[in-house]
mmCIF file of C-alpha atoms in Angstrom:
data_model
loop_
_atom_site.group_PDB
_atom_site.id
_atom_site.type_symbol
_atom_site.label_atom_id
_atom_site.label_comp_id
_atom_site.label_asym_id
_atom_site.label_seq_id
_atom_site.Cartn_x
_atom_site.Cartn_y
_atom_site.Cartn_z
ATOM 1 C CA MET A 1 11.958 -2.082 -14.802
ATOM 2 C CA SER A 2 10.750 -0.650 -17.638
ATOM 3 C CA THR A 3 10.017 2.792 -18.069
ATOM 4 C CA ASN A 4 6.391 2.603 -17.910
ATOM 5 C CA GLU A 5 6.856 0.587 -14.786
ATOM 6 C CA GLU A 6 8.996 3.126 -13.512
ATOM 7 C CA ALA A 7 6.346 5.753 -14.221
ATOM 8 C CA TRP A 8 3.869 3.811 -12.434
ATOM 9 C CA GLN A 9 5.645 3.280 -9.380
ATOM 10 C CA GLN A 10 6.957 6.833 -9.204
ATOM 11 C CA GLY A 11 2.950 7.724 -9.405
ATOM 12 C CA LEU A 12 1.960 5.494 -6.631
ATOM 13 C CA ALA A 13 4.634 6.687 -4.295
ATOM 14 C CA THR A 14 3.184 10.464 -4.874
ATOM 15 C CA VAL A 15 -0.167 9.301 -4.347
ATOM 16 C CA ASP A 16 0.584 8.217 -1.111
ATOM 17 C CA ALA A 17 2.774 11.377 -0.445
ATOM 18 C CA VAL A 18 -0.361 13.327 -1.003
ATOM 19 C CA TYR A 19 -3.518 11.128 0.449
ATOM 20 C CA GLY A 20 -1.541 8.917 3.099
ATOM 21 C CA GLU A 21 0.625 5.643 3.371
ATOM 22 C CA GLY A 22 -1.076 2.881 1.480
ATOM 23 C CA TYR A 23 -3.795 5.211 -0.403
ATOM 24 C CA SER A 24 -2.226 4.021 -3.939
ATOM 25 C CA ALA A 25 -3.122 0.407 -3.312
ATOM 26 C CA MET A 26 -6.802 0.851 -4.356
ATOM 27 C CA MET A 27 -5.418 1.955 -7.839
ATOM 28 C CA GLU A 28 -3.354 -1.378 -8.347
ATOM 29 C CA PRO A 29 -6.418 -3.050 -9.494
ATOM 30 C CA TYR A 30 -6.960 -0.799 -12.086
ATOM 31 C CA LYS A 31 -3.577 -0.452 -13.609
ATOM 32 C CA ASP A 32 -4.205 -1.452 -17.123
ATOM 33 C CA HIS A 33 -6.770 1.064 -17.645
ATOM 34 C CA ARG A 34 -6.016 4.007 -19.687
ATOM 35 C CA PHE A 35 -7.969 6.524 -17.254
ATOM 36 C CA ASN A 36 -5.971 5.441 -13.993
ATOM 37 C CA ARG A 37 -2.873 5.146 -15.605
ATOM 38 C CA GLU A 38 -3.142 8.349 -16.815
ATOM 39 C CA ILE A 39 -4.101 9.709 -13.261
ATOM 40 C CA VAL A 40 -0.880 7.889 -11.890
ATOM 41 C CA THR A 41 1.541 8.367 -14.224
ATOM 42 C CA ASN A 42 0.661 12.099 -15.228
ATOM 43 C CA GLN A 43 -1.268 14.157 -12.665
ATOM 44 C CA PHE A 44 0.722 12.316 -9.952
ATOM 45 C CA ARG A 45 4.065 11.506 -10.915
ATOM 46 C CA ASN A 46 4.629 14.623 -13.216
ATOM 47 C CA LEU A 47 1.946 17.484 -11.553
ATOM 48 C CA TRP A 48 1.862 16.612 -7.960
ATOM 49 C CA ALA A 49 5.559 15.698 -7.889
ATOM 50 C CA ASP A 50 6.383 19.163 -9.681
ATOM 51 C CA PRO A 51 8.232 21.141 -6.832
ATOM 52 C CA ALA A 52 7.187 24.288 -8.676
ATOM 53 C CA LEU A 53 4.559 24.092 -5.520
ATOM 54 C CA SER A 54 4.486 22.394 -2.640
ATOM 55 C CA ILE A 55 1.792 19.496 -2.063
ATOM 56 C CA ARG A 56 0.066 21.730 0.348
ATOM 57 C CA GLU A 57 -0.035 24.309 -2.143
ATOM 58 C CA LYS A 58 -1.412 22.272 -4.642
ATOM 59 C CA ARG A 59 -3.855 21.073 -2.186
ATOM 60 C CA LEU A 60 -5.151 24.782 -1.496
ATOM 61 C CA MET A 61 -6.094 24.988 -4.894
ATOM 62 C CA VAL A 62 -7.600 22.093 -5.438
ATOM 63 C CA LEU A 63 -9.716 22.840 -2.210
ATOM 64 C CA GLY A 64 -10.879 25.770 -3.728
ATOM 65 C CA LEU A 65 -11.964 24.241 -7.158
ATOM 66 C CA THR A 66 -13.645 21.651 -5.229
ATOM 67 C CA THR A 67 -15.209 23.508 -2.601
ATOM 68 C CA MET A 68 -16.519 25.565 -5.856
ATOM 69 C CA LEU A 69 -18.176 22.076 -7.111
ATOM 70 C CA GLY A 70 -20.004 21.511 -3.549
ATOM 71 C CA ARG A 71 -18.314 17.969 -3.514
ATOM 72 C CA ALA A 72 -17.413 17.495 0.429
ATOM 73 C CA ASP A 73 -16.637 14.009 -0.593
ATOM 74 C CA LEU A 74 -13.738 15.014 -2.820
ATOM 75 C CA ILE A 75 -12.952 17.528 0.174
ATOM 76 C CA GLU A 76 -12.794 14.596 2.810
ATOM 77 C CA THR A 77 -10.297 13.253 0.518
ATOM 78 C CA GLN A 78 -7.964 16.092 0.176
ATOM 79 C CA MET A 79 -8.714 16.973 3.847
ATOM 80 C CA THR A 80 -7.571 13.610 5.084
ATOM 81 C CA GLY A 81 -4.496 13.643 3.312
ATOM 82 C CA ALA A 82 -3.743 17.013 4.601
ATOM 83 C CA LEU A 83 -4.533 15.982 8.236
ATOM 84 C CA LEU A 84 -2.369 12.845 7.957
ATOM 85 C CA ASN A 85 0.716 15.231 6.756
ATOM 86 C CA ASP A 86 -0.118 17.314 9.294
ATOM 87 C CA GLU A 87 -0.456 20.460 6.681
ATOM 88 C CA PHE A 88 -3.018 22.387 8.256
ATOM 89 C CA THR A 89 -3.520 23.713 12.258
ATOM 90 C CA ASP A 90 -6.936 23.913 13.818
ATOM 91 C CA GLU A 91 -6.930 27.624 13.346
ATOM 92 C CA GLN A 92 -5.923 27.374 9.747
ATOM 93 C CA LEU A 93 -8.994 24.548 9.470
ATOM 94 C CA GLU A 94 -11.704 26.823 11.013
ATOM 95 C CA PHE A 95 -10.213 29.812 8.898
ATOM 96 C CA LEU A 96 -10.776 28.016 5.271
ATOM 97 C CA PRO A 97 -14.364 28.153 5.311
ATOM 98 C CA HIS A 98 -14.756 31.242 6.565
ATOM 99 C CA PHE A 99 -12.687 32.868 3.990
ATOM 100 C CA LEU A 100 -13.950 30.674 1.141
ATOM 101 C CA LEU A 101 -17.498 31.628 2.066
ATOM 102 C CA PHE A 102 -16.997 34.844 0.362
ATOM 103 C CA TYR A 103 -15.481 33.413 -2.984
ATOM 104 C CA ALA A 104 -17.707 30.344 -3.079
ATOM 105 C CA GLY A 105 -20.946 31.169 -1.576
ATOM 106 C CA ALA A 106 -22.542 29.787 1.541
ATOM 107 C CA GLY A 107 -24.335 26.503 0.018
ATOM 108 C CA ASN A 108 -20.577 25.467 -1.819
ATOM 109 C CA THR A 109 -18.614 26.430 1.351
ATOM 110 C CA THR A 110 -21.141 24.225 3.587
ATOM 111 C CA ALA A 111 -19.263 21.428 1.494
ATOM 112 C CA LEU A 112 -15.772 22.509 2.566
ATOM 113 C CA PHE A 113 -16.841 22.676 6.203
ATOM 114 C CA ARG A 114 -18.912 19.006 6.013
ATOM 115 C CA GLY A 115 -15.646 17.594 4.532
ATOM 116 C CA ILE A 116 -13.029 18.927 6.910
ATOM 117 C CA GLU A 117 -15.134 17.941 9.676
ATOM 118 C CA ALA A 118 -15.607 14.064 8.031
ATOM 119 C CA ALA A 119 -11.633 14.263 7.647
ATOM 120 C CA LYS A 120 -11.369 15.105 11.104
ATOM 121 C CA ALA A 121 -13.562 12.292 12.409
ATOM 122 C CA ARG A 122 -11.958 9.982 10.024
ATOM 123 C CA VAL A 123 -8.193 10.648 11.150
ATOM 124 C CA LYS A 124 -9.269 10.666 14.537
ATOM 125 C CA ALA A 125 -10.880 7.348 14.822
ATOM 126 C CA SER A 126 -8.313 5.773 12.759
ATOM 127 C CA LYS A 127 -5.610 7.172 15.109
ATOM 128 C CA GLU A 128 -8.104 5.724 18.433
ATOM 129 C CA ALA A 129 -7.998 2.300 16.156
ATOM 130 C CA GLU A 130 -4.141 1.856 16.469
#
């Protein structure tokens, strides 16, 4: 296996560790695109896999930043991975929007709340389908 292929495979393994088993499959068709290769081999293989912070700690930072963008869709993706990895209790999920309300404002924090609720519904539906 070449160094580039090894970096790609390691990155994909980290994608699945962050977002849930099988999530990386959607990246395979774009393997030869520079943008996607950079995300997989650098952002995931090097940064998300770096043990300086846990995946959960990194996710908390991403959630705060994504909340500031007001992007419920991106929050749903992060929260789905978090729920699949059992990273938060129900009490913690309820606390997150309450805490960020004072930093991100009501509008942006509403996106966090919507993203959390959508992720909870998605994970619940997938478990019921099993």
